Coordinates of C-alpha atoms in Angstrom, one line a residue:
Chain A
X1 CA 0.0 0.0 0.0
X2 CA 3.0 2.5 0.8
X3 CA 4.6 1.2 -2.5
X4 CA 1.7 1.9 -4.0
X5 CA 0.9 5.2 -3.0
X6 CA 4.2 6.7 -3.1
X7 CA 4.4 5.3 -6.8
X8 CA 1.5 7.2 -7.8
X9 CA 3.0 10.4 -6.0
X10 CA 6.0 10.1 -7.9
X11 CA 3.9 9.5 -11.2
X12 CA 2.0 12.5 -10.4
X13 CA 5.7 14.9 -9.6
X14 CA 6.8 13.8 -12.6
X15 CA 3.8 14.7 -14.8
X16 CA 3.7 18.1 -13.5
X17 CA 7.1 18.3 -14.5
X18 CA 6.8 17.2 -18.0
X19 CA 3.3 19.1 -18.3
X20 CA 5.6 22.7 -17.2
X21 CA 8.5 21.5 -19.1
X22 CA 6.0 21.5 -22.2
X23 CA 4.1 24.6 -21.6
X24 CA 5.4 27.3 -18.8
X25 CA 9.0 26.4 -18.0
X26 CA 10.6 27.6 -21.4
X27 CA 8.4 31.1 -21.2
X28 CA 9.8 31.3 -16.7
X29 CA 13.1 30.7 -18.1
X30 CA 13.1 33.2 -21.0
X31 CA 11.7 35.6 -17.8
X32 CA 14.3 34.5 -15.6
X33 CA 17.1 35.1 -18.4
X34 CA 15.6 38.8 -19.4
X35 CA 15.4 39.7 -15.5
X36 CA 19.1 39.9 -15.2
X37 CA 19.6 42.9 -17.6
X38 CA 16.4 44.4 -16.4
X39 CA 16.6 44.2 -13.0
X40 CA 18.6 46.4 -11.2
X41 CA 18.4 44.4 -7.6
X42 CA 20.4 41.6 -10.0
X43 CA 22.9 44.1 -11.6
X44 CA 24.2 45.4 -8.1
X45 CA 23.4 42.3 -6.4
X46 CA 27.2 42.0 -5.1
X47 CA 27.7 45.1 -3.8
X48 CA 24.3 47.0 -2.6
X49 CA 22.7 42.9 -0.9
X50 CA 24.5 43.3 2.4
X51 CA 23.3 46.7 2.9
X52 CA 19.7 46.0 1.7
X53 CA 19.8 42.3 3.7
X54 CA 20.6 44.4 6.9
X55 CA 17.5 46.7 5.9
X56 CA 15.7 44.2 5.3
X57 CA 16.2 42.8 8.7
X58 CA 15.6 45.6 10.8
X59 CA 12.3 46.2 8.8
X60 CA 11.2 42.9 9.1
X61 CA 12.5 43.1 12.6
X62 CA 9.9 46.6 13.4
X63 CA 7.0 44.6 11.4
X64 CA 7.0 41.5 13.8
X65 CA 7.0 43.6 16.5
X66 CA 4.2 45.7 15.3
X67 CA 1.9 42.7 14.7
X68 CA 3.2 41.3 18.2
X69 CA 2.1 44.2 19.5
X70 CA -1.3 45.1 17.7
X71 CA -2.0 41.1 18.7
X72 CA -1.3 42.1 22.1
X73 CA -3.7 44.6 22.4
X74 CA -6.8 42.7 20.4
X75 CA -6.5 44.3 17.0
X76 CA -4.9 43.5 13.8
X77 CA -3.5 46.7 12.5
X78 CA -4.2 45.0 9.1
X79 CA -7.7 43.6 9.5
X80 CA -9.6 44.9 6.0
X81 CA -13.1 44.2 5.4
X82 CA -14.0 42.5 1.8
X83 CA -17.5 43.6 0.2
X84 CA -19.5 40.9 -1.2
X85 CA -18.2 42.3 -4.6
X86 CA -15.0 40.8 -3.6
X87 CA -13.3 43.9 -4.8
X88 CA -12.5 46.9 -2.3
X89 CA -10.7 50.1 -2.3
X90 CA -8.1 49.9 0.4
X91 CA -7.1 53.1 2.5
X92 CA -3.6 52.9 2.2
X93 CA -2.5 51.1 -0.7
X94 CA -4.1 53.0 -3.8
X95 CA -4.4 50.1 -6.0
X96 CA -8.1 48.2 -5.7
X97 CA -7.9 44.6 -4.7
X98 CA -10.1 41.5 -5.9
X99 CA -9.8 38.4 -3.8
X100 CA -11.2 35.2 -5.3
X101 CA -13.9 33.7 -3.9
X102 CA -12.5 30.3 -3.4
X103 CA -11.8 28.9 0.1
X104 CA -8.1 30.3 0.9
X105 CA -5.2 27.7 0.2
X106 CA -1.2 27.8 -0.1
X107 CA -1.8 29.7 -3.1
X108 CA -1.7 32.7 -0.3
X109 CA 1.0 32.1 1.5
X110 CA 1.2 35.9 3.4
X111 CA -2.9 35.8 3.4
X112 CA -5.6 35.0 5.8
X113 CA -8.9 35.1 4.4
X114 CA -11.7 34.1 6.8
X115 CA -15.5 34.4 6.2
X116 CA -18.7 32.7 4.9
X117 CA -18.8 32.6 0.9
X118 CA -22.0 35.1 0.7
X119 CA -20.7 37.4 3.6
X120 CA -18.1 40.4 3.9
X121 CA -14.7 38.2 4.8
X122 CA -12.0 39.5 6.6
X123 CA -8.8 39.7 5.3
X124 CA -5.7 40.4 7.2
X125 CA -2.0 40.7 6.0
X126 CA 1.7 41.4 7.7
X127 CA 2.2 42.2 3.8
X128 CA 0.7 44.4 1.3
X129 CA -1.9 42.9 -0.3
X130 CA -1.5 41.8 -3.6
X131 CA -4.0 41.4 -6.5
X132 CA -4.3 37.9 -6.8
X133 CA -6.6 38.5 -10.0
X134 CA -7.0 40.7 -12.4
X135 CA -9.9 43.2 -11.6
X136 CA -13.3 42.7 -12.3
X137 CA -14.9 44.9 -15.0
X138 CA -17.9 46.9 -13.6
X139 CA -20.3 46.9 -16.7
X140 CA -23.0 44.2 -16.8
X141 CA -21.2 41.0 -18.5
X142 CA -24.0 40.8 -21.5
X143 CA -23.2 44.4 -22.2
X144 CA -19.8 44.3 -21.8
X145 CA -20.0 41.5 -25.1
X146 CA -22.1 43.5 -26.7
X147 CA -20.3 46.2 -26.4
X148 CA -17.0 43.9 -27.2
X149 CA -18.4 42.0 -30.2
X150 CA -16.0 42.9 -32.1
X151 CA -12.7 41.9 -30.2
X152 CA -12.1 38.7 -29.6
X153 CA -9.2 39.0 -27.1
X154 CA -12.0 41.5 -25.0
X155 CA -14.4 38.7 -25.5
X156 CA -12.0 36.1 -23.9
X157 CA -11.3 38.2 -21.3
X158 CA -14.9 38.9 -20.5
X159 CA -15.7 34.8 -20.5
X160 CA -12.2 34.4 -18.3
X161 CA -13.8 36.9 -15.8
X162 CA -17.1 35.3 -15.8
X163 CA -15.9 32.1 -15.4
X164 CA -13.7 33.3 -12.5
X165 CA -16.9 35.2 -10.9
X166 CA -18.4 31.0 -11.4
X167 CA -21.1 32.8 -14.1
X168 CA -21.3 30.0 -16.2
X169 CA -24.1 30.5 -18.1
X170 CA -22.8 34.4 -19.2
X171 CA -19.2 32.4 -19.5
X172 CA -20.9 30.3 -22.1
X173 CA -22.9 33.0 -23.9
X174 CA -19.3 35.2 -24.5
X175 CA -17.5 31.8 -25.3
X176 CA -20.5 31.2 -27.7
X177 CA -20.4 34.2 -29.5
X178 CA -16.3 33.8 -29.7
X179 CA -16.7 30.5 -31.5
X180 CA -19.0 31.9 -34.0
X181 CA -17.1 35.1 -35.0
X182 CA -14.0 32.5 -36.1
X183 CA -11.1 34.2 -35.3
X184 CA -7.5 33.2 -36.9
X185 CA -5.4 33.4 -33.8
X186 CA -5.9 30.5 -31.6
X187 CA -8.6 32.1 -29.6
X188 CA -11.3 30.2 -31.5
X189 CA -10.1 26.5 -30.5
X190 CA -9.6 27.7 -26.9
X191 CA -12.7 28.8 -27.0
X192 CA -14.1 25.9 -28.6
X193 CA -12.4 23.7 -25.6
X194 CA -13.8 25.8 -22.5
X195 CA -17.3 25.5 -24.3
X196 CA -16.8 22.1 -24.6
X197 CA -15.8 21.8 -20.6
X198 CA -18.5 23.9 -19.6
X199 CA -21.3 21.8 -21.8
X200 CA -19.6 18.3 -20.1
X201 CA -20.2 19.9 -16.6
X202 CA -23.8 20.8 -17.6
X203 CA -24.6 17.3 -19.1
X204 CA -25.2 18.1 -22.7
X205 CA -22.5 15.0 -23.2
X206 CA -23.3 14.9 -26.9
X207 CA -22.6 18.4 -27.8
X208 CA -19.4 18.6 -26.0
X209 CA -18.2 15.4 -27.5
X210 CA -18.9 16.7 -31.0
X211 CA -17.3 19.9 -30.2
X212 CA -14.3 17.8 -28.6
X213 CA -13.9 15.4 -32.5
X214 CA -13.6 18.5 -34.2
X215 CA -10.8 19.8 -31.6
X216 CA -8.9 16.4 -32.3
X217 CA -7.6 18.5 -35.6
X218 CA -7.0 21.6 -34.4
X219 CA -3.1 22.7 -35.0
X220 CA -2.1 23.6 -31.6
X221 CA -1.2 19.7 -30.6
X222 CA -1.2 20.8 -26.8
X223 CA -5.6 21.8 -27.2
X224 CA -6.0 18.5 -29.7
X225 CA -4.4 16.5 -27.1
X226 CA -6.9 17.7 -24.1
X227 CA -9.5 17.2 -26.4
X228 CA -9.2 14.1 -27.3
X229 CA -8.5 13.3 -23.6
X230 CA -11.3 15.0 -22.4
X231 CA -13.4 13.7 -24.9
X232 CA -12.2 9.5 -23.9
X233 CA -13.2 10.5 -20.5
X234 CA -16.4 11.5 -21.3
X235 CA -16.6 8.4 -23.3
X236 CA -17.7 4.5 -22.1
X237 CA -15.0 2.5 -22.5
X238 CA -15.7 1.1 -25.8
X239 CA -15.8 4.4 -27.3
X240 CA -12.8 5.7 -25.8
X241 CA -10.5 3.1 -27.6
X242 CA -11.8 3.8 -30.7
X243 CA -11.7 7.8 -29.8
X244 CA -8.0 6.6 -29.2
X245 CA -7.4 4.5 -32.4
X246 CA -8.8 8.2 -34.3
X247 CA -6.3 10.3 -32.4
X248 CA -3.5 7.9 -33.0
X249 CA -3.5 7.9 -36.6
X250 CA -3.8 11.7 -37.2
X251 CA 0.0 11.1 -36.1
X252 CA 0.3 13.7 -33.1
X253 CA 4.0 14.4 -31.9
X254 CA 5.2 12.9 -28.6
X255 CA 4.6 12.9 -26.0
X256 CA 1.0 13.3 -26.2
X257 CA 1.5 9.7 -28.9
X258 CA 3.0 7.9 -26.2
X259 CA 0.3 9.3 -23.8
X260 CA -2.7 8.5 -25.7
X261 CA -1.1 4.7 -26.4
X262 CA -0.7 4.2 -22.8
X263 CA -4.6 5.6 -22.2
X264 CA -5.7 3.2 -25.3
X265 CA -3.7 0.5 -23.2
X266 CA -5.8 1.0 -20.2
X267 CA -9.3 1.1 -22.1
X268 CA -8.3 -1.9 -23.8
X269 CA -7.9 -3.3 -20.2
X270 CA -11.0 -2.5 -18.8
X271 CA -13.0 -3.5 -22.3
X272 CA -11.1 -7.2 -21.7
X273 CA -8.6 -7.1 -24.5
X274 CA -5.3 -8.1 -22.8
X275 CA -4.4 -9.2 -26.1
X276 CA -4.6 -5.4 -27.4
X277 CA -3.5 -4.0 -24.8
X278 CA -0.5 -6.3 -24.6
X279 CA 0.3 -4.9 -28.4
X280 CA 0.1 -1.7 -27.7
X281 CA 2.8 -1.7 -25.0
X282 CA 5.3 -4.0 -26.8
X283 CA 4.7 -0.8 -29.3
X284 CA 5.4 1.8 -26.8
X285 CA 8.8 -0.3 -25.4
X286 CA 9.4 -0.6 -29.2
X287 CA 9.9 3.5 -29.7
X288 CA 13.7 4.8 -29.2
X289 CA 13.3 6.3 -25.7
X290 CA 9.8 6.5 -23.9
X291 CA 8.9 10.2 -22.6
X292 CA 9.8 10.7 -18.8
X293 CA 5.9 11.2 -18.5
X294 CA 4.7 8.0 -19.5
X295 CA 7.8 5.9 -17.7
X296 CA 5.8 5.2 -14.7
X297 CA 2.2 4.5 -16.6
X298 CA 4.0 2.1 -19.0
X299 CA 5.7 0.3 -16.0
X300 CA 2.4 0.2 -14.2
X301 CA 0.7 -1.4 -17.5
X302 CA 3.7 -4.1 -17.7
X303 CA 2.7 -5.3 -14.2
X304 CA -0.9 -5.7 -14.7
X305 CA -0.9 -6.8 -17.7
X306 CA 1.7 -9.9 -16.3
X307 CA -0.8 -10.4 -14.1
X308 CA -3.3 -11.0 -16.6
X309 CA -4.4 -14.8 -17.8
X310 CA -1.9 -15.8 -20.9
X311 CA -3.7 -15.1 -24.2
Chain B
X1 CA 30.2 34.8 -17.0
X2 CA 32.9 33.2 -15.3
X3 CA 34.2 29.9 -15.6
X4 CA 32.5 29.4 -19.6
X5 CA 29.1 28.5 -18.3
X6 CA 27.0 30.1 -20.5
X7 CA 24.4 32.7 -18.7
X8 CA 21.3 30.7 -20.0
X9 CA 22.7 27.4 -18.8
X10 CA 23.1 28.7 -15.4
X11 CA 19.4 30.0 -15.3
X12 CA 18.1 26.4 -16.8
X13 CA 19.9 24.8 -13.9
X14 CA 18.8 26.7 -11.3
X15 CA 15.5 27.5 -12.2
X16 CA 15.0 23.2 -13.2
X17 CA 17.0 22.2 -9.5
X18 CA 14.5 25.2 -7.8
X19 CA 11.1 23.8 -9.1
X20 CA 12.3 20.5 -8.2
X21 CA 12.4 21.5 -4.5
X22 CA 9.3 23.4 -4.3
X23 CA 7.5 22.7 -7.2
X24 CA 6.3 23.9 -10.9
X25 CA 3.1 25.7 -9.3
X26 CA 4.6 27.2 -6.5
X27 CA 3.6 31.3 -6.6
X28 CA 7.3 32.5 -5.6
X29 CA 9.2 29.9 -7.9
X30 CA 10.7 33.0 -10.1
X31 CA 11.2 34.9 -7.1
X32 CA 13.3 32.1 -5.1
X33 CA 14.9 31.1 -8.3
X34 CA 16.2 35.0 -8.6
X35 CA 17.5 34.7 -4.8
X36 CA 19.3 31.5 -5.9
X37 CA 21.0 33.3 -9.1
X38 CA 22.0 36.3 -7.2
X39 CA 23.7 33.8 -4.8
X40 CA 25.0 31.5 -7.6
X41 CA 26.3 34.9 -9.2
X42 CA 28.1 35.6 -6.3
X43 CA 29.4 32.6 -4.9
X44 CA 31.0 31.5 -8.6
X45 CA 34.1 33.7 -7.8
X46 CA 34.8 30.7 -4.8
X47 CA 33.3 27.9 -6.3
X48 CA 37.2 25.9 -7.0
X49 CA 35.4 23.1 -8.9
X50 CA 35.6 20.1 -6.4
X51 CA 32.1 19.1 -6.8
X52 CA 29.9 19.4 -9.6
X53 CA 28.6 22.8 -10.3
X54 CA 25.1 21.3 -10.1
X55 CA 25.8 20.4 -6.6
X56 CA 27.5 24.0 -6.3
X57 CA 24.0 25.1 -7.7
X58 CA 21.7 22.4 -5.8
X59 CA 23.0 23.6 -2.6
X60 CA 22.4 27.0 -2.8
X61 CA 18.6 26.2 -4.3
X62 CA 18.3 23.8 -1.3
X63 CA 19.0 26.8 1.3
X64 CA 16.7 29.0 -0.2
X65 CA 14.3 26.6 -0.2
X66 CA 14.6 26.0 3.3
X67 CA 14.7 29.0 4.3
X68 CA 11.4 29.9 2.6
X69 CA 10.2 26.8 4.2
X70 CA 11.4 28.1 7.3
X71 CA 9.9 31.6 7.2
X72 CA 6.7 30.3 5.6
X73 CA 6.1 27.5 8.2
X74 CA 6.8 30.1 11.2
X75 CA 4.4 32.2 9.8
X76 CA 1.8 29.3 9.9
X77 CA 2.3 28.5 13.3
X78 CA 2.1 31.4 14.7
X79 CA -1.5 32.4 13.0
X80 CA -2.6 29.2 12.7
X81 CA -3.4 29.4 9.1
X82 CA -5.7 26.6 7.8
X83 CA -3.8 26.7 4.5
X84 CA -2.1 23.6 6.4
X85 CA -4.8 21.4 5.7
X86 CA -5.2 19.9 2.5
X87 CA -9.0 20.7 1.0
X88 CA -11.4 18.2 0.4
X89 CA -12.1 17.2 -3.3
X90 CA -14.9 18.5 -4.5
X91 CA -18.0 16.6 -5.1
X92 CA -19.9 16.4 -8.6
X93 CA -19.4 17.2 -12.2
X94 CA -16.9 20.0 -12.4
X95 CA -14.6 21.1 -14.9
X96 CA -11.4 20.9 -12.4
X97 CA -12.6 17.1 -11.9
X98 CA -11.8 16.4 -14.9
X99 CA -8.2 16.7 -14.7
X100 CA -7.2 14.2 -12.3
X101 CA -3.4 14.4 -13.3
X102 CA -3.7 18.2 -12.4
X103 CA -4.8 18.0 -9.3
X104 CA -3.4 15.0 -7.8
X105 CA -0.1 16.8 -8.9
X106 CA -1.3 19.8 -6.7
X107 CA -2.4 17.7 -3.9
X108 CA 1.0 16.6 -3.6
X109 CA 2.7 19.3 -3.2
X110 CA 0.4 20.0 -0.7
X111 CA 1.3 17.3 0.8
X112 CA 4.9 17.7 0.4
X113 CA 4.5 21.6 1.9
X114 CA 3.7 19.7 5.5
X115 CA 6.8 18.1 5.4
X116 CA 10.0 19.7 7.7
X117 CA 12.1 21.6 5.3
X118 CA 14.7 19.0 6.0
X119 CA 12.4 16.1 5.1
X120 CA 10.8 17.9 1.8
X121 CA 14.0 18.6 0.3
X122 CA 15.5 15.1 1.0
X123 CA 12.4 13.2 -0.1
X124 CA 12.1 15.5 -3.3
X125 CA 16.1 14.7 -3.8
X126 CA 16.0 11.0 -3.0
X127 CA 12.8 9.7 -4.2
X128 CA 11.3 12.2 -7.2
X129 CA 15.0 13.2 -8.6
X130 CA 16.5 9.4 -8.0
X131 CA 19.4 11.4 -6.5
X132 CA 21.8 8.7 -4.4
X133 CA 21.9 9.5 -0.3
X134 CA 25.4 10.4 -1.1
X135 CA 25.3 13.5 -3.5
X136 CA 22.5 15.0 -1.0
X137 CA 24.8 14.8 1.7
X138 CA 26.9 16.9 -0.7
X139 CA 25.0 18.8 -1.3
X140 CA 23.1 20.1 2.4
X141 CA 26.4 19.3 3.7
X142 CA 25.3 16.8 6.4
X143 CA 26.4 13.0 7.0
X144 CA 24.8 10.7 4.7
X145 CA 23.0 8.1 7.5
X146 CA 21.3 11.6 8.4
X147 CA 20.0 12.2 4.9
X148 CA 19.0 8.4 4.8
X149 CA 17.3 8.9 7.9
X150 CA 15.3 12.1 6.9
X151 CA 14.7 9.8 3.8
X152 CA 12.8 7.3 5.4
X153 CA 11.2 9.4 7.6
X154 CA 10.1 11.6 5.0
X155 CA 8.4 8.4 3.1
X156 CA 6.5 7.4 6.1
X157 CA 5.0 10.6 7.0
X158 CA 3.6 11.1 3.0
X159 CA 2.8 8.0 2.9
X160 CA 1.0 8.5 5.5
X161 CA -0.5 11.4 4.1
X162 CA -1.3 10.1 1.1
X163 CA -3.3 6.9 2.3
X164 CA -5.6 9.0 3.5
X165 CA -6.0 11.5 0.0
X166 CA -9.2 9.9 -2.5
X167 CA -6.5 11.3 -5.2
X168 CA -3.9 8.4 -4.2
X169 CA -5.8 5.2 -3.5
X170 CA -5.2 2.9 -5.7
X171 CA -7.3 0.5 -8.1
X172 CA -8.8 0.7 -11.3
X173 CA -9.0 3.9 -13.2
X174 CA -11.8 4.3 -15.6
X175 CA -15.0 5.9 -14.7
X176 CA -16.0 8.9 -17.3
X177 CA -17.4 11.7 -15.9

């Protein structure tokens, strides 16, 4: 049982790994490389550090003892009341503030966030609050896309914001009207996907599958990849190998090949063809060099499949 | 920069070696990877090449790490945040449900955020980067049967953690949504 759940924890560390490796980690690193010319805290990090590290201290030193202090009296000196808006105007910091509406978590490290979901929360900081989201435009979603109708990127945003504000049903309207206007610059397919999410949740299965097949050729391979995997999961099992077998022989690079052999693996499984699924791994260990992200699922398919009855 | 190690390299390293330790989701990941530069950056001029410059680099990730661990876990303690416990999953049809890869990778590094900064970094060295017991004890500096105790330890206590997370159990995979 420990083998087994730590195997999955490292399956799971090293598919977030390979899933940042393939979308964020080059654009960080590109960050990471510019911020040495633009920052200046970089530049003069050898000779101005001690001095700011001893600054640093001291004021970190004063802060401590101001929230020791303010919690020795009763108060919080940084207790901030949230409207039900979730947006405020704070009196010292002149930027405004949104909050999301989800339950705190480690996302907000320096933040305390305490309250009912429909009631003012209270918020309290030893740090300047930062936005944690972009802010909320004020005019009526269904204006605010007809106002926008003929921007997509506003459009996107809107439908972001509504989904963030959990309007689903105004998320889908703006999404709608996004798919229809058939933009040229990606926005359409992304669209297409969050529609097709969004129609899944709500039930309507057969529309978001049809809108997931015609995904499955889109020319980012990244979106036809989670829509072909979001469409096997919304299939039965017999579906998904053939939703599979159609994604395999469009050819799609690696890993997201390797990825969708090992998934067609495991739906053969469960549909009873060891046989298949047998084929398809000796397949995979056929390639030159398996994807770190698929290692662990192929090894995993090599054990139960030797515990499977011989053909 | 010195020593012919390309600038770009150096940021690859440290940037890969600083996720490793606290993870590709992690809100201050640029942020600690910049402390670890400005360190790496500084340190080079004494680094006389008796170790691996990865295990230069690893080190210095590694205090930062801990340090932010430190700091963070401080912080917790003393205002009781609830950020300590790891949310329930939520219950019917949901977009987020339907990547289980996504979140099970962010429930672990919840998970792995309990841990003693000691414990997170050698689990994360040890058992996610196959590192051997030796080069950890190269790199935090400490005797090996220590890292191989923290090891262990570390193991246990997920494992403990994770027996008890819906996102871990095993058995068949399969269900649509």
């Amino acid at each position: 049982m420990t083998h087994d759940v730590l195997r999955r924890a490292k399956e799971a560390w090293r598919a977030s790994m390979d899933r940042d490796d393939a979308f964020a980690a080059p654009h960080r690193e590109r960050r990471l490389e510019a911020r040495r010319e633009e920052s200046p805290r970089l530049r003069r990090a050898a000779v101005v550090s001690p001095i700011v590290g001893v600054a640093l201290a001291l004021l970190a030193g004063g802060a401590m003892a101001t929230v020791a202090g303010a919690h020795w009296i009763g108060r919080s000196p940084f207790g901030l009341t949230l409207p039900k808006t979730g947006s405020t105007s704070l009196p010292a910091p002149k930027h405004r503030v949104l909050l999301e509406r989800a339950p705190a978590s480690t996302s907000f490290p320096r933040l305390r966030v305490s309250g009912a979901a429909d009631s003012d929360r209270q918020v309290e900081s030893r740090e300047e609050v930062r936005p944690v989201a972009p802010e909320v435009r004020r005019a009526p979603i269904g204006s605010l896309a007809a106002a926008t109708q003929e921007d997509p990127e506003a459009v996107w945003k809107a439908a972001e914001d509504a989904l963030a504000k959990g309007n689903r049903t105004a998320a889908e309207r703006l999404l709608g009207s996004l798919v229809a206007m058939r933009t040229a610059n990606g926005l359409h397919d992304r669209a297409s996907l969050s529609l097709a999410e969004l129609e899944l949740a709500r039930g309507e299965v057969i529309a978001g599958r049809e809108r997931l097949a015609s995904l499955a050729a889109s020319t980012d391979p990244a979106l036809a990849a989670d829509a072909v995997f979001l469409d096997a999961r919304a299939s039965s099992v017999a579906e998904r190998v053939e939703v599979y077998e159609r994604y395999l022989a469009t050819q799609p690079p690696s890993p997201f090949r390797e990825e969708a052999m090992v998934e067609r693996a495991r739906a053969l499984i469960l549909h009873g063809d060891a046989a298949g699924a047998r084929a398809c791994v000796d397949e995979l260990h056929k390639g030159p060099q398996l994807p770190s992200i698929v290692r662990a699922s192929v090894e995993d398919l090599d054990r139960r499949l030797a515990r499977q009855p011989g053909d | 920069m010195s020593g012919g190690v390309a600038w770009p390299v150096v940021v690859r390293t440290v940037h890969r070696q600083m996720r490793s330790l606290v993870g590709p989701a992690h809100r201050d990941l640029e942020d600690l990877t910049q402390a670890a530069l400005e360190q790496v950056l500084r340190g080079l001029s004494r680094f006389e090449g008796r170790a691996e410059l990865t295990t230069f680099t690893y080190r210095i990730c590694a205090h930062v790490a801990m340090s932010h661990y430190r700091g963070w876990r401080r912080w917790l303690r003393r205002f009781q945040f609830w950020t300590e416990q790891v949310p329930e999953p939520s219950t019917g049809t949901d977009v987020g449900q339907l990547s289980a890869e996504n979140e099970r990778a962010r429930r672990l590094h919840l998970h792995l955020e309990r841990l003693s900064p000691l414990k997170r970094v050698c689990i994360t060295l040890g058992y996610f980067e196959d590192l051997p017991a030796s080069r950890i004890a190269e790199i935090l500096e400490c005797p090996e049967p220590t890292v191989r105790s923290r090891l262990r330890l570390a193991r246990m206590e997920l494992a403990a953690m994770l027996r008890n997370d819906p996102f871990f159990q095993t058995g068949d995979e399969g269900s649509g949504p």
